[in-house]
CSV table of C-alpha atoms in Angstrom, one decimal:
chain,number,residue,atom,x,y,z
A,1,MET,CA,-37.5,-60.1,35.0
A,2,THR,CA,-37.0,-60.9,31.3
A,3,ARG,CA,-33.8,-60.1,29.4
A,4,GLN,CA,-35.6,-57.3,27.6
A,5,GLN,CA,-36.7,-55.8,30.8
A,6,LEU,CA,-33.2,-56.0,32.2
A,7,ALA,CA,-31.9,-54.3,29.1
A,8,SER,CA,-34.4,-51.6,29.4
A,9,LYS,CA,-33.6,-51.1,33.1
A,10,ARG,CA,-29.9,-51.0,32.5
A,11,GLY,CA,-30.3,-48.7,29.5
A,12,GLU,CA,-31.6,-46.1,31.9
A,13,ASP,CA,-28.4,-46.2,33.9
A,14,GLU,CA,-25.2,-46.6,31.8
A,15,THR,CA,-23.2,-47.0,35.0
A,16,ALA,CA,-25.1,-50.2,36.1
A,17,ARG,CA,-22.8,-52.6,37.9
A,18,PRO,CA,-23.1,-56.2,38.9
A,19,LYS,CA,-23.8,-56.9,42.5
A,20,LEU,CA,-21.0,-59.4,42.8
A,21,VAL,CA,-17.7,-59.8,41.0
A,22,ILE,CA,-15.9,-63.2,41.4
A,23,PHE,CA,-12.3,-64.0,40.3
A,24,ASP,CA,-10.5,-67.3,39.9
A,25,LEU,CA,-6.9,-67.3,41.4
A,26,ASP,CA,-4.3,-69.6,39.7
A,27,GLY,CA,-3.5,-68.5,36.2
A,28,CYS,CA,-6.1,-65.8,36.4
A,29,LEU,CA,-4.6,-63.5,39.0
A,30,TRP,CA,-1.1,-64.9,39.4
A,31,ARG,CA,1.5,-67.4,38.1
A,32,PRO,CA,2.9,-70.0,38.6
A,33,GLU,CA,-0.2,-71.9,39.6
A,34,MET,CA,-0.1,-73.7,42.9
A,35,TYR,CA,-0.1,-77.1,41.3
A,36,GLU,CA,3.1,-76.1,39.5
A,37,LEU,CA,4.7,-75.3,42.8
A,38,VAL,CA,3.5,-78.6,44.2
A,39,HIS,CA,4.3,-81.0,41.4
A,40,PHE,CA,7.1,-79.3,39.4
A,41,MET,CA,9.0,-77.1,41.9
A,42,GLY,CA,9.6,-79.5,44.7
A,43,ASN,CA,6.4,-78.8,46.7
A,44,LYS,CA,8.1,-75.6,48.0
A,45,GLY,CA,5.7,-72.7,48.5
A,46,ALA,CA,4.9,-70.9,51.7
A,47,PRO,CA,6.1,-69.0,53.6
A,48,PHE,CA,6.2,-66.4,50.8
A,49,ARG,CA,8.4,-63.3,51.1
A,50,PRO,CA,8.9,-60.2,49.0
A,51,SER,CA,11.7,-60.1,46.6
A,52,GLU,CA,14.5,-57.8,47.6
A,53,HIS,CA,14.8,-56.7,43.9
A,54,ASP,CA,11.2,-56.2,43.0
A,55,ARG,CA,8.4,-55.4,45.5
A,56,ASN,CA,5.8,-56.7,43.0
A,57,VAL,CA,7.2,-60.2,43.2
A,58,LEU,CA,6.9,-62.8,46.0
A,59,LEU,CA,9.4,-65.6,46.4
A,60,THR,CA,8.7,-69.2,47.6
A,61,VAL,CA,10.9,-70.9,50.1
A,62,GLY,CA,12.6,-72.4,47.0
A,63,ASN,CA,13.2,-68.9,45.7
A,64,GLU,CA,10.7,-69.3,42.8
A,65,PRO,CA,9.0,-66.0,41.9
A,66,VAL,CA,5.3,-65.7,42.0
A,67,GLN,CA,3.7,-62.6,40.5
A,68,LEU,CA,0.5,-61.0,39.6
A,69,LEU,CA,-0.4,-61.2,35.9
A,70,LYS,CA,-1.0,-58.5,33.3
A,71,ASP,CA,-3.3,-55.7,34.5
A,72,VAL,CA,-4.4,-57.4,37.8
A,73,ARG,CA,-3.1,-54.6,40.0
A,74,GLU,CA,-4.9,-51.9,37.9
A,75,VAL,CA,-8.2,-53.8,38.0
A,76,MET,CA,-7.9,-54.4,41.7
A,77,LYS,CA,-7.1,-50.8,42.3
A,78,GLU,CA,-10.2,-49.8,40.4
A,79,LEU,CA,-12.4,-52.1,42.4
A,80,PHE,CA,-10.9,-50.9,45.7
A,81,LEU,CA,-10.7,-47.2,45.1
A,82,ASP,CA,-13.4,-46.2,42.6
A,83,PRO,CA,-16.6,-45.0,44.3
A,84,GLN,CA,-18.6,-46.6,41.5
A,85,TRP,CA,-17.7,-50.0,43.0
A,86,LYS,CA,-18.4,-49.2,46.7
A,87,ASP,CA,-21.6,-51.2,46.8
A,88,VAL,CA,-20.3,-54.2,44.8
A,89,THR,CA,-19.0,-57.3,46.6
A,90,VAL,CA,-15.8,-58.9,45.4
A,91,GLY,CA,-15.1,-62.6,46.0
A,92,ILE,CA,-13.2,-65.7,44.9
A,93,SER,CA,-14.0,-69.1,43.3
A,94,SER,CA,-10.8,-71.2,43.0
A,95,ARG,CA,-10.0,-74.9,42.7
A,96,THR,CA,-6.3,-74.4,43.6
A,97,ASP,CA,-4.3,-77.4,44.7
A,98,ALA,CA,-2.9,-75.6,47.7
A,99,PRO,CA,-5.6,-73.5,49.4
A,100,HIS,CA,-3.4,-72.5,52.3
A,101,TRP,CA,-0.8,-71.1,50.0
A,102,ALA,CA,-3.3,-69.2,48.0
A,103,ARG,CA,-4.8,-67.7,51.1
A,104,GLU,CA,-1.3,-66.6,52.2
A,105,LEU,CA,-0.7,-65.0,48.8
A,106,LEU,CA,-3.9,-62.9,49.2
A,107,THR,CA,-2.5,-61.5,52.4
A,108,LYS,CA,0.9,-60.7,50.9
A,109,PHE,CA,0.3,-59.4,47.4
A,110,SER,CA,0.1,-55.6,47.7
A,111,VAL,CA,-1.3,-52.9,45.4
A,112,ARG,CA,0.1,-49.4,45.8
A,113,HIS,CA,-1.8,-46.2,45.0
A,114,ASP,CA,-1.3,-42.5,45.5
A,115,SER,CA,-2.3,-42.5,49.2
A,116,GLY,CA,-1.0,-45.8,50.3
A,117,GLU,CA,-1.4,-49.5,49.6
A,118,PHE,CA,-3.7,-52.4,50.3
A,119,VAL,CA,-3.3,-56.2,50.0
A,120,LEU,CA,-5.6,-58.3,47.9
A,121,ASP,CA,-7.3,-59.8,51.0
A,122,ASP,CA,-8.5,-56.3,51.8
A,123,LEU,CA,-10.5,-56.3,48.6
A,124,PHE,CA,-11.9,-59.8,48.6
A,125,ARG,CA,-14.4,-59.3,51.4
A,126,GLY,CA,-17.2,-61.3,49.7
A,127,PRO,CA,-17.8,-65.0,49.4
A,128,VAL,CA,-14.5,-67.0,49.2
A,129,GLU,CA,-14.8,-70.5,47.7
A,130,ILE,CA,-11.4,-72.2,47.7
A,131,SER,CA,-11.9,-75.9,47.3
A,132,TYR,CA,-11.5,-78.6,44.6
A,133,GLU,CA,-15.3,-78.9,44.0
A,134,SER,CA,-16.7,-77.7,40.7
A,135,LYS,CA,-17.2,-74.1,40.0
A,136,VAL,CA,-20.9,-74.8,39.5
A,137,LYS,CA,-21.1,-76.0,43.1
A,138,HIS,CA,-19.1,-72.9,44.2
A,139,PHE,CA,-21.5,-70.6,42.5
A,140,ARG,CA,-24.7,-72.3,43.7
A,141,ARG,CA,-23.4,-72.0,47.2
A,142,ILE,CA,-22.4,-68.3,46.6
A,143,SER,CA,-25.9,-67.5,45.3
A,144,LYS,CA,-27.6,-69.3,48.1
A,145,ASP,CA,-25.5,-67.7,50.8
A,146,THR,CA,-25.6,-64.1,49.4
A,147,GLY,CA,-29.1,-64.1,48.0
A,148,ILE,CA,-27.6,-62.7,44.8
A,149,ALA,CA,-29.0,-64.0,41.5
A,150,PHE,CA,-26.5,-65.5,38.9
A,151,GLU,CA,-27.7,-62.8,36.5
A,152,ASP,CA,-26.3,-60.1,38.8
A,153,MET,CA,-22.8,-61.6,38.9
A,154,ILE,CA,-19.7,-61.5,36.7
A,155,PHE,CA,-16.9,-64.0,36.8
A,156,LEU,CA,-13.3,-64.1,35.4
A,157,ASP,CA,-11.4,-67.4,34.9
A,158,ASN,CA,-8.5,-68.6,32.7
A,159,GLU,CA,-10.0,-72.0,32.0
A,160,TYR,CA,-12.7,-72.2,29.3
A,161,GLY,CA,-14.4,-75.2,30.8
A,162,ASN,CA,-15.0,-73.4,34.0
A,163,CYS,CA,-16.2,-70.3,32.1
A,164,ALA,CA,-18.7,-72.3,30.1
A,165,SER,CA,-20.2,-74.2,33.1
A,166,VAL,CA,-20.6,-71.0,35.1
A,167,ALA,CA,-22.1,-69.1,32.2
A,168,ASP,CA,-24.7,-71.9,31.8
A,169,LEU,CA,-26.0,-70.8,35.3
A,170,GLY,CA,-26.7,-67.3,33.9
A,171,VAL,CA,-23.5,-65.5,35.0
A,172,THR,CA,-21.7,-63.1,32.7
A,173,VAL,CA,-18.2,-64.6,32.3
A,174,GLY,CA,-14.9,-63.3,31.0
A,175,TYR,CA,-12.4,-65.8,29.6
A,176,CYS,CA,-8.8,-64.6,30.3
A,177,PRO,CA,-6.4,-67.5,29.4
A,178,GLY,CA,-3.4,-65.3,30.0
A,179,GLY,CA,-4.6,-63.6,33.1
A,180,VAL,CA,-6.8,-60.6,33.8
A,181,CYS,CA,-6.2,-57.7,31.5
A,182,LYS,CA,-8.0,-54.4,31.0
A,183,GLY,CA,-9.4,-55.5,27.7
A,184,ILE,CA,-11.3,-58.6,29.0
A,185,TRP,CA,-12.3,-56.7,32.2
A,186,GLN,CA,-13.9,-53.9,30.2
A,187,LYS,CA,-15.5,-56.3,27.6
A,188,THR,CA,-17.0,-58.4,30.4
A,189,LEU,CA,-18.5,-55.3,32.0
A,190,ASP,CA,-19.9,-54.1,28.6
A,191,ALA,CA,-21.5,-57.5,28.1
A,192,PHE,CA,-23.1,-57.3,31.6
A,193,SER,CA,-24.4,-53.8,30.8
A,194,ALA,CA,-25.8,-55.1,27.5
A,195,SER,CA,-27.7,-57.9,29.4
A,196,ARG,CA,-25.7,-60.7,27.8
A,197,GLN,CA,-26.0,-62.8,30.9
A,198,GLY,CA,-25.1,-66.5,30.5
A,199,THR,CA,-22.4,-65.8,27.9
A,200,VAL,CA,-18.7,-66.3,27.8
A,201,VAL,CA,-16.9,-63.1,26.7
A,202,GLU,CA,-13.6,-63.4,24.9
A,203,LEU,CA,-11.1,-61.0,23.4
């Protein structure tokens, strides 16, 4: 299907959504990044525990705080609760230095809402690529395993090099150097709806 046909098709349905949403982890969803814990904070990470003073913060065994960035909780809440996203798969592509720590954080970072709460791991039920291979290899595997075309995906990452290489595959990519915020989230969705696949979206 050509881009013009995609635009025409999506123009008929303003609520068109990607089939797959993929997020990076370190520096995109949370900070500090795992390499900072490994190399600059004494290699002290897991087991993580909630802070007694702030439920939104997790502490390392060295008492360093780890927290979700900007509007991450609001975006995750939208994806988890809004019926518009019920048929959309959410996954991960991360080159973190400590995959086991990242996986633990996913099970411990919680998002509260009016009727309860969920942990990030409850949302990320799609493909999970956490390895030091390139993001291009991650996405090629994801597309092969899911059968979802690159043009039906969006991706958010805080490193421009990753964004550019994945966009070259045909994915609509949001560049969020300071972490996921509502502005870049919405602008990336708008770019997808406008059939701007293969582009890097910036604020």
